[in-house]
Short mmCIF file of C-alpha atoms in Angstrom, two decimals:
data_model
loop_
_atom_site.label_atom_id
_atom_site.label_comp_id
_atom_site.label_asym_id
_atom_site.label_seq_id
_atom_site.Cartn_x
_atom_site.Cartn_y
_atom_site.Cartn_z
CA MET A 92 113.79 85.99 201.50
CA SER A 93 113.41 89.32 199.85
CA GLN A 94 112.39 90.71 196.53
CA GLN A 95 112.52 93.20 195.59
CA GLN A 96 110.65 95.10 192.25
CA LEU A 97 112.05 98.24 189.93
CA GLY A 98 111.10 101.01 187.97
CA ARG A 99 108.69 103.11 187.20
CA ARG A 100 106.56 103.88 183.77
CA PRO A 101 107.33 107.73 183.02
CA ALA A 102 104.51 108.89 180.62
CA ARG A 103 104.86 107.94 177.05
CA PRO A 104 106.71 111.06 174.53
CA ASP A 105 104.62 113.42 172.43
CA PRO A 106 105.09 111.84 169.34
CA GLY A 107 105.25 115.93 168.02
CA PRO A 108 103.33 118.02 164.63
CA PRO A 109 103.87 116.43 161.25
CA PRO A 110 106.42 118.19 159.19
CA PRO A 111 104.77 121.18 157.19
CA GLY A 112 103.87 120.69 153.35
CA ASP A 113 104.42 123.90 150.70
CA SER A 114 103.61 126.80 152.52
CA ARG A 115 103.08 128.94 149.19
CA GLN A 116 101.00 126.65 147.28
CA GLY A 117 98.62 126.08 150.86
CA ARG A 118 98.12 130.50 150.41
CA PHE A 119 97.39 130.00 147.38
CA VAL A 120 94.90 127.30 147.25
CA GLY A 121 93.24 128.91 150.42
CA TRP A 122 92.79 132.05 148.46
CA LEU A 123 91.16 130.27 145.81
CA GLY A 124 88.81 128.71 147.95
CA GLY A 125 88.29 131.91 149.68
CA PHE A 126 86.55 133.31 146.64
CA GLY A 127 83.78 130.79 146.95
CA CYS A 128 83.61 128.64 144.41
CA ALA A 129 80.60 131.13 142.65
CA ALA A 130 82.35 133.85 142.75
CA ALA A 131 84.87 132.31 141.01
CA GLY A 132 83.57 130.82 138.49
CA TYR A 133 81.76 134.15 137.67
CA ALA A 134 84.30 135.80 137.83
CA VAL A 135 86.55 133.22 134.78
CA PHE A 136 82.64 133.58 132.83
CA GLN A 137 82.72 137.55 133.49
CA SER A 138 86.32 137.49 132.04
CA LEU A 139 86.24 135.24 128.82
CA VAL A 140 83.05 137.60 127.59
CA GLY A 141 84.85 140.15 128.01
CA VAL A 142 88.09 138.90 125.96
CA LEU A 143 86.48 136.13 123.41
CA PRO A 144 86.90 137.61 120.24
CA GLN A 145 83.75 138.72 118.32
CA GLU A 146 85.07 136.60 114.88
CA ILE A 147 83.93 133.62 117.42
CA SER A 148 79.76 133.30 115.31
CA GLY A 149 77.29 134.81 118.01
CA ASP A 150 76.74 135.95 121.17
CA ALA A 151 75.61 132.15 122.31
CA ALA A 152 79.36 130.56 121.22
CA ARG A 153 81.08 133.40 123.21
CA TYR A 154 78.59 133.04 126.02
CA GLY A 155 78.60 129.32 125.33
CA ILE A 156 82.77 129.32 125.96
CA ALA A 157 82.53 131.22 128.68
CA ALA A 158 80.09 129.44 130.95
CA VAL A 159 81.72 126.26 129.97
CA SER A 160 85.19 127.00 131.57
CA GLY A 161 83.20 129.25 134.49
CA VAL A 162 81.49 125.51 135.47
CA GLY A 163 84.83 124.23 135.52
CA THR A 164 86.98 126.67 137.45
CA GLY A 165 83.94 126.55 140.44
CA LEU A 166 84.76 122.62 140.76
CA ALA A 167 88.32 123.40 140.72
CA ALA A 168 88.21 125.41 143.62
CA TRP A 169 85.02 123.42 144.84
CA LEU A 170 88.01 120.44 144.86
CA ALA A 171 90.74 122.14 146.46
CA ALA A 172 89.03 124.09 148.94
CA ALA A 173 87.70 120.22 150.19
CA LEU A 174 90.80 119.22 149.65
CA LEU A 175 92.46 121.48 152.29
CA ARG A 176 89.41 121.03 154.58
CA ALA A 177 90.62 117.45 155.19
CA GLY A 178 93.88 117.77 154.95
CA PRO A 179 95.69 118.59 158.55
CA GLY A 180 96.31 121.96 159.20
CA PRO A 181 99.17 123.71 160.79
CA GLY A 182 98.52 123.27 164.19
CA ASP A 183 96.91 119.84 164.01
CA ALA A 184 98.34 117.28 166.22
CA ALA A 185 99.34 114.50 164.35
CA PRO A 186 98.06 110.88 164.94
CA ALA A 187 99.48 108.36 167.79
CA ALA A 188 102.26 106.67 166.45
CA ALA A 189 100.93 103.24 167.76
CA SER A 190 98.05 103.67 165.92
CA ARG A 191 99.23 103.44 162.54
CA THR A 192 100.06 99.79 161.27
CA PRO A 193 103.08 97.90 159.58
CA GLY A 194 102.81 96.69 156.17
CA ALA A 195 100.18 98.73 155.62
CA ALA A 196 100.08 100.63 152.30
CA GLY A 197 103.43 102.97 151.10
CA PRO A 198 105.05 104.84 154.04
CA GLY A 199 104.12 107.88 156.06
CA PRO A 200 104.88 111.21 156.02
CA ALA A 201 109.08 111.42 156.25
CA HIS A 202 108.99 112.12 159.40
CA SER A 203 106.15 110.79 161.76
CA PRO A 204 107.92 107.10 163.68
CA GLY A 205 106.24 103.77 163.23
CA PRO A 206 104.62 102.09 166.74
CA PHE A 207 107.52 100.40 166.76
CA PRO A 208 109.22 102.34 168.92
CA ALA A 209 106.87 103.13 171.75
CA LEU A 210 106.54 99.53 172.23
CA ALA A 211 109.86 98.82 172.57
CA ALA A 212 110.36 102.19 175.07
CA ALA A 213 107.13 100.93 177.21
CA ALA A 214 107.82 96.63 176.98
CA HIS A 215 111.68 97.83 178.47
CA ARG A 216 110.15 100.33 181.15
CA THR A 217 107.59 97.18 182.02
CA LEU A 218 110.10 94.74 182.14
CA HIS A 219 112.35 96.91 184.30
CA ALA A 220 109.57 97.35 186.49
CA GLU A 221 108.29 93.94 186.87
CA LEU A 222 112.30 92.64 187.67
CA ALA A 223 112.18 89.51 190.53
CA VAL A 224 115.19 89.79 193.33
CA VAL A 225 115.21 86.68 195.69
CA ASP A 226 117.74 85.84 197.56
CA ASP A 227 117.57 81.86 197.47
CA PRO A 228 118.76 80.04 200.41
CA ASP A 229 120.12 77.34 198.12
CA ARG A 230 121.01 78.98 194.82
CA GLY A 231 121.72 82.67 196.14
CA PHE A 232 120.48 85.60 193.78
CA LEU A 233 118.25 84.90 191.35
CA THR A 234 117.26 87.95 188.94
CA GLY A 235 115.13 87.13 186.43
CA TRP A 236 111.56 86.74 185.44
CA PRO A 237 108.79 84.35 186.50
CA HIS A 238 107.18 83.04 183.27
CA ALA A 239 103.89 85.24 183.01
CA LEU A 240 103.27 88.91 184.45
CA ASP A 241 100.80 88.60 186.33
CA GLU A 242 101.72 85.66 188.44
CA GLN A 243 99.50 85.97 191.59
CA THR A 244 101.79 83.53 193.79
CA GLU A 245 104.25 85.17 196.29
CA PRO A 246 107.05 85.82 196.48
CA VAL A 247 107.58 85.68 192.33
CA ARG A 248 110.84 84.23 191.41
CA PRO A 249 112.14 83.81 188.01
CA THR A 250 112.20 80.41 186.69
CA PRO A 251 114.44 79.58 183.67
CA THR A 252 111.59 80.04 181.06
CA GLY A 253 110.77 83.48 181.98
CA THR A 254 114.11 84.36 182.74
CA ALA A 255 115.40 82.96 179.56
CA TYR A 256 113.00 84.95 177.09
CA GLY A 257 113.89 88.01 179.21
CA LEU A 258 116.65 87.66 178.46
CA HIS A 259 116.20 87.62 174.19
CA LEU A 260 113.94 90.63 175.00
CA VAL A 261 116.73 92.92 176.78
CA LEU A 262 119.10 91.41 173.63
CA GLU A 263 116.57 92.17 171.61
CA LEU A 264 115.53 95.65 172.75
CA GLY A 265 119.16 96.70 172.53
CA VAL A 266 119.32 98.46 175.44
CA GLN A 267 122.13 100.06 176.71
CA ASP A 268 121.33 101.23 179.91
CA GLY A 269 122.27 98.40 182.36
CA ARG A 270 119.26 98.84 184.25
CA LEU A 271 118.72 95.22 183.10
CA ASN A 272 122.27 93.45 183.09
CA PRO A 273 123.07 91.49 180.56
CA SER A 274 125.35 89.17 183.08
CA GLU A 275 122.79 88.64 185.74
CA LEU A 276 120.69 87.44 184.04
CA VAL A 277 122.77 84.32 182.71
CA GLY A 278 124.36 84.23 186.08
CA THR A 279 120.35 83.18 187.63
CA LEU A 280 119.74 80.63 185.09
CA TRP A 281 122.82 79.02 185.58
CA ARG A 282 122.45 79.20 189.36
CA LEU A 283 118.84 78.32 188.05
CA ARG A 284 121.00 74.42 186.23
CA LEU A 285 119.53 71.09 187.56
CA ALA A 286 121.93 68.82 189.40
CA ASP A 287 122.25 66.85 186.24
CA GLY A 288 122.50 69.78 183.91
CA GLY A 289 119.52 71.00 181.98
CA TRP A 290 116.38 72.94 183.00
CA ALA A 291 113.10 71.79 183.04
CA ALA A 292 109.56 74.15 183.03
CA ARG A 293 108.33 74.28 187.23
CA SER A 294 105.80 71.97 186.01
CA GLN A 295 107.61 69.78 184.88
CA GLY A 296 109.89 69.14 187.93
CA SER A 297 113.25 68.10 188.05
CA VAL A 298 114.02 66.08 184.91
CA PRO A 299 115.68 67.76 182.76
CA ARG A 300 113.33 69.04 179.43
CA PRO A 301 114.64 69.45 175.56
CA GLU A 302 113.45 71.97 174.54
CA VAL A 303 113.09 73.99 177.35
CA THR A 304 117.05 73.15 178.10
CA ALA A 305 117.12 74.52 174.17
CA LEU A 306 115.59 77.60 175.53
CA VAL A 307 118.01 78.45 178.00
CA LEU A 308 120.60 77.64 175.40
CA GLY A 309 119.79 79.52 173.23
CA ALA A 310 119.62 83.02 175.06
CA LEU A 311 122.42 81.92 176.73
CA ALA A 312 124.56 81.57 173.42
CA ARG A 313 122.94 84.67 172.43
CA ALA A 314 124.47 86.56 175.52
CA GLY A 315 127.51 86.02 174.37
CA ALA A 316 127.69 82.34 177.43
CA ASP A 317 131.53 80.50 177.63
CA PRO A 318 130.94 78.57 174.53
CA GLU A 319 132.77 75.16 175.97
CA ARG A 320 130.24 75.31 178.92
CA LEU A 321 127.63 75.81 175.81
CA ALA A 322 128.53 72.67 174.28
CA ASP A 323 129.12 70.86 176.93
CA GLU A 324 125.06 70.77 178.31
CA ALA A 325 124.16 70.71 174.19
CA ALA A 326 125.55 67.54 174.30
CA ARG A 327 123.58 66.43 177.03
CA CYS A 328 120.14 67.79 175.65
CA ALA A 329 121.03 65.99 172.36
CA ALA A 330 122.00 62.91 173.87
CA ARG A 331 119.22 62.51 175.61
CA PHE A 332 116.45 63.55 172.70
CA THR A 333 116.18 60.32 171.25
CA ALA A 334 113.30 57.56 170.96
CA ASP A 335 114.46 55.75 173.09
CA LEU A 336 114.67 58.61 175.93
CA GLU A 337 112.51 61.19 174.62
CA PRO A 338 109.81 58.78 172.58
CA SER A 339 107.30 61.82 173.26
CA GLY A 340 109.61 64.56 173.31
CA LEU A 341 110.24 63.70 169.09
CA ALA A 342 106.80 62.58 168.47
CA ARG A 343 106.43 66.52 168.32
CA THR A 344 106.96 68.95 165.71
CA HIS A 345 106.89 72.04 168.52
CA VAL A 346 109.60 69.90 170.74
CA VAL A 347 112.44 69.21 167.80
CA THR A 348 111.87 72.93 165.96
CA THR A 349 112.62 74.36 169.71
CA VAL A 350 115.56 71.78 170.25
CA LEU A 351 116.72 71.92 166.87
CA ARG A 352 117.02 76.09 166.46
CA GLY A 353 118.67 75.83 170.79
CA LEU A 354 120.90 74.23 168.79
CA LEU A 355 121.81 75.89 165.94
CA ARG A 356 122.85 78.59 168.57
CA ALA A 357 123.75 76.80 170.70
CA ALA A 358 126.22 74.87 169.50
CA PRO A 359 126.49 74.36 165.51
CA ASN A 360 129.16 72.02 165.10
CA SER A 361 126.30 68.65 167.28
CA PRO A 362 125.41 65.92 165.05
CA ALA A 363 122.71 65.54 167.00
CA ILE A 364 121.33 69.24 164.06
CA ALA A 365 121.25 66.60 160.90
CA ARG A 366 119.87 64.72 162.82
CA LEU A 367 116.96 66.58 164.15
CA ARG A 368 116.24 68.70 160.19
CA ASP A 369 116.24 64.43 158.65
CA GLU A 370 113.82 63.92 161.23
CA LEU A 371 111.67 66.90 160.52
CA VAL A 372 111.58 66.85 156.53
CA ASP A 373 110.98 62.89 156.72
CA ARG A 374 107.91 63.76 158.76
CA THR A 375 105.64 66.39 156.50
CA ILE A 376 102.13 65.60 155.62
CA THR A 377 100.47 66.13 152.91
CA ASP A 378 97.29 68.53 152.56
CA PRO A 379 94.85 67.43 149.76
CA ALA A 380 93.33 71.17 150.38
CA ARG A 381 96.24 73.31 149.24
CA GLU A 382 97.47 71.04 145.71
CA HIS A 383 98.60 68.27 148.29
CA ARG A 384 101.63 70.69 149.08
CA ARG A 385 103.92 69.30 152.00
CA CYS A 386 103.53 71.04 155.60
CA TRP A 387 103.64 70.09 159.28
CA GLY A 388 100.86 69.77 161.49
CA PRO A 389 101.53 69.25 165.85
CA SER A 390 102.25 65.03 165.80
CA LEU A 391 105.61 64.05 163.51
CA ARG A 392 104.21 60.83 164.26
CA ALA A 393 101.11 61.26 162.62
CA SER A 394 99.15 57.48 161.52
CA ALA A 395 95.90 55.85 160.32
CA ALA A 396 94.52 55.82 163.80
CA HIS A 397 96.19 59.12 165.49
CA PRO A 398 96.44 61.78 161.97
CA THR A 399 97.28 65.35 162.48
CA ARG A 400 96.40 68.30 160.98
CA PRO A 401 97.90 70.45 159.20
CA SER A 402 98.68 73.56 161.65
CA PRO A 403 99.87 77.22 159.66
CA ALA A 404 102.12 77.42 163.51
CA HIS A 405 103.75 73.99 163.14
CA THR A 406 104.56 74.58 159.85
CA ALA A 407 105.68 78.53 159.74
CA GLN A 408 108.36 75.93 163.20
CA ALA A 409 109.61 74.09 161.09
CA VAL A 410 110.08 76.89 157.50
CA VAL A 411 112.07 78.68 160.51
CA ALA A 412 113.86 75.83 161.52
CA LEU A 413 115.26 74.53 158.14
CA ASP A 414 115.51 77.44 156.97
CA ARG A 415 118.66 78.44 159.77
CA ALA A 416 119.72 75.00 159.31
CA ALA A 417 120.27 75.51 155.50
CA ARG A 418 122.77 78.44 156.30
CA VAL A 419 124.46 76.36 158.59
CA LEU A 420 125.06 73.17 157.05
CA GLY A 421 123.75 73.59 153.72
CA GLU A 422 120.83 71.98 151.95
CA ASP A 423 119.99 68.58 150.13
CA ALA A 424 117.16 68.72 146.95
CA ASN A 425 114.84 66.84 148.89
CA THR A 426 115.60 69.39 152.81
CA ARG A 427 114.48 71.96 149.81
CA ALA A 428 112.44 70.57 148.16
CA ALA A 429 110.13 70.09 151.68
CA ARG A 430 110.44 73.42 153.04
CA GLU A 431 109.98 75.52 149.83
CA ASP A 432 107.12 73.46 150.01
CA GLY A 433 106.22 74.32 153.20
CA ILE A 434 106.31 78.29 152.31
CA ARG A 435 103.70 77.99 149.49
CA TRP A 436 101.45 75.77 152.26
CA LEU A 437 101.10 78.83 153.44
CA LEU A 438 100.88 80.83 150.93
CA SER A 439 97.69 78.69 149.33
CA CYS A 440 95.36 80.01 151.94
CA PRO A 441 92.14 80.27 149.90
CA MET A 442 91.12 83.72 151.94
CA PRO A 443 91.07 86.85 150.07
CA GLU A 444 92.17 88.75 153.58
CA HIS A 445 93.73 87.12 156.50
CA ARG A 446 92.47 89.62 159.11
CA THR A 447 89.53 87.04 160.94
CA CYS A 448 91.14 83.01 158.99
CA ALA A 449 91.88 80.15 160.79
CA ASP A 450 96.22 80.68 159.31
CA LEU A 451 96.70 83.17 161.81
CA ILE A 452 93.99 82.43 164.76
CA ASN A 453 96.34 80.81 167.94
CA THR A 454 96.30 77.93 168.89
CA GLN A 455 97.81 75.31 171.37
CA GLU A 456 98.83 72.01 172.31
CA GLU A 457 99.47 68.77 175.16
CA VAL A 458 103.15 67.96 175.36
CA ARG A 459 102.58 64.48 177.39
CA ARG A 460 104.95 62.23 179.11
CA PRO A 461 105.25 59.26 182.51
CA HIS A 462 105.55 61.69 185.31
CA PRO A 463 109.21 60.79 185.94
CA GLN A 464 108.81 59.75 189.80
CA ASP A 465 104.76 58.14 188.72
CA SER A 466 103.89 55.63 185.89
CA TRP A 467 100.75 55.21 186.74
CA ARG A 468 100.63 59.35 186.26
CA GLN A 469 101.33 61.32 183.50
CA GLU A 470 103.41 65.14 182.97
CA VAL A 471 101.64 67.16 180.86
CA LEU A 472 103.20 70.57 179.08
CA PHE A 473 100.08 73.27 177.52
CA VAL A 474 102.54 74.87 175.20
CA ARG A 475 100.32 78.10 173.66
CA HIS A 476 101.50 79.20 169.53
CA PHE A 477 101.29 82.78 168.77
CA THR A 478 100.33 82.12 165.68
CA ALA A 479 101.12 84.98 163.39
CA ALA A 480 104.47 85.79 165.06
CA TRP A 481 104.74 82.48 163.84
CA MET A 482 103.74 83.78 159.87
CA VAL A 483 105.37 86.46 159.67
CA ARG A 484 108.30 84.95 160.82
CA ALA A 485 108.04 82.17 158.36
CA LEU A 486 107.56 85.14 155.14
CA LEU A 487 110.30 87.28 155.92
CA THR A 488 113.19 83.69 155.74
CA PRO A 489 114.67 84.51 151.98
CA GLY A 490 113.58 81.77 150.57
CA ALA A 491 109.68 82.24 151.37
CA TRP A 492 110.91 86.36 149.37
CA GLU A 493 112.40 84.52 146.61
CA ILE A 494 109.73 81.45 146.02
CA ALA A 495 107.00 84.39 146.26
CA ALA A 496 108.78 86.37 142.87
CA ALA A 497 109.92 83.37 140.87
CA GLU A 498 106.49 82.11 140.45
CA ASP A 499 104.18 85.81 140.50
CA ARG A 500 102.67 85.26 144.58
CA GLU A 501 104.01 88.81 145.14
CA ASP A 502 100.68 89.93 145.73
CA ALA A 503 99.86 86.57 148.22
CA TRP A 504 102.75 87.56 150.26
CA ARG A 505 102.96 91.08 150.64
CA THR A 506 98.68 90.08 152.11
CA LEU A 507 99.59 87.19 154.10
CA LEU A 508 102.74 89.45 155.93
CA ALA A 509 100.70 92.86 156.39
CA ASP A 510 98.07 90.58 157.38
CA ALA A 511 100.42 88.83 160.10
CA VAL A 512 102.01 91.75 161.17
CA SER A 513 98.43 93.95 161.96
CA GLY A 514 97.24 90.48 164.00
CA VAL A 515 100.25 90.67 166.33
CA LEU A 516 100.48 94.41 166.81
CA ARG A 517 96.29 93.70 167.78
CA GLN A 518 97.47 91.67 170.24
CA GLN A 519 99.52 93.33 172.72
CA ASP A 520 99.31 96.76 175.08
CA ASP A 521 101.21 98.99 175.78
CA GLY A 522 104.17 96.96 174.92
CA ILE A 523 103.39 93.46 176.35
CA TRP A 524 101.33 90.71 174.62
CA ASN A 525 98.36 89.06 175.43
CA TRP A 526 97.07 85.56 175.92
CA ASP A 527 93.11 86.48 176.47
CA GLY A 528 91.08 84.62 178.34
CA HIS A 529 93.41 82.45 180.51
CA ASP A 530 95.81 82.46 183.40
CA LEU A 531 99.20 83.90 183.14
CA GLY A 532 97.41 86.05 180.07
CA ARG A 533 101.09 87.89 179.78
CA PRO A 534 103.46 84.73 179.19
CA LEU A 535 107.09 87.07 178.60
CA TRP A 536 107.38 84.13 175.08
CA MET A 537 104.59 85.57 173.77
CA THR A 538 106.32 89.00 173.94
CA TYR A 539 109.33 88.17 172.86
CA GLN A 540 107.86 87.01 169.78
CA GLY A 541 105.62 89.68 169.22
CA LEU A 542 108.65 92.11 169.56
CA SER A 543 110.91 89.76 167.58
CA ALA A 544 108.38 89.50 164.83
CA LEU A 545 107.45 93.44 164.57
CA ARG A 546 111.74 94.35 164.92
CA ALA A 547 111.53 91.40 162.25
CA HIS A 548 109.51 93.41 159.75
CA ALA A 549 110.70 96.63 160.60
CA VAL A 550 114.18 96.06 159.45
CA TRP A 551 113.02 93.47 156.68
CA MET A 552 111.18 96.75 155.04
CA TYR A 553 113.70 99.39 155.51
CA GLN A 554 114.40 101.43 152.76
CA PRO A 555 116.52 104.11 152.96
CA GLU A 556 116.75 107.59 151.23
CA ALA A 557 118.60 107.95 147.72
#
């Protein structure tokens, strides 16, 4: 068994100086400032004293007018010189591209790049450098990634979750140089398929799980895998995802929305899509703190004995899933009302700014299932949620902007979106996102969600010049 680590990390390109301004205006302001504020003011004073007509009543009036004009000119010269000193000079370097924050008010200079190209290039270099190629005696050559980029166990082996998110990343970046070959990643995902169909996370053993299967199917569909083979696997996944066979998964918002998104990509004609959509709509909760708006929590099976709490991450996940389902199936009045109420709930955060508010704080949950071999044990899957990235995704659905515009909430929409984008950007280092304070702190799923959220925002905000 062998492992191959590929690639280097080249130096980041220099973004270059900013475009020059109007040189004639700059020379004039510099010339005026060269006189000095007092000199310019005194020159105007002397000139006016000499040219003002003698008919103005008395020398006091003539000297008064000249003095006021001189003081005004001196102030103007001082302001011009201050602005000239504050602005960048011809030899000043442009600020680093990564320091600009998407969503900030107003665009940057016409030729000044934003942070996304540099982040995307850095992410691609790291993906290439961390690519693992393993010759497995049972499954053959496996090309892909583990769950996270900082795993210490040797040899590093590709997993279904890591390779599926890595494939999503390669497709999101759109790099065409061939060093990260999507067909090799697709082949690896098929070779990692369990004997009875489906896929499972590394910690889940040999029993296929719907959320992992749907994730893999979505990545395979996006890469153009065989539609018939995808449809067969999607049908197996949907048949297993029932209240009798998967009560724990069907009770979690995260699992239902993940399966729904995966089926929409891999098998848009699957009858299970309408069933899961209705399950999501019928299991909303209301929040008295936000005008009794409908929203979602981690659990879809809340009760008086087991209540659930409103959750920004889960509400955003539900909004995204329902928005995608509406494009495929359409939506009735109740489904539309639930989706729109979820958007209104997100926009109803009472905080004036959201950089540190609870609506953008990352969360985690546990999905517990009976162990497949030992009934007295439980299988526990720890799930982390990149809340800011989900918030960006939900706010960039067409329905979110329509509601904000129709209900005079544009300012709330812009503020929340800008702070969510800033929150996404803050959690990365050189194009790789970090879940601080935990083992496996550089999970590939987080980098995919961060980059895809920033890319979606860049596309949404693009305004071509007329």
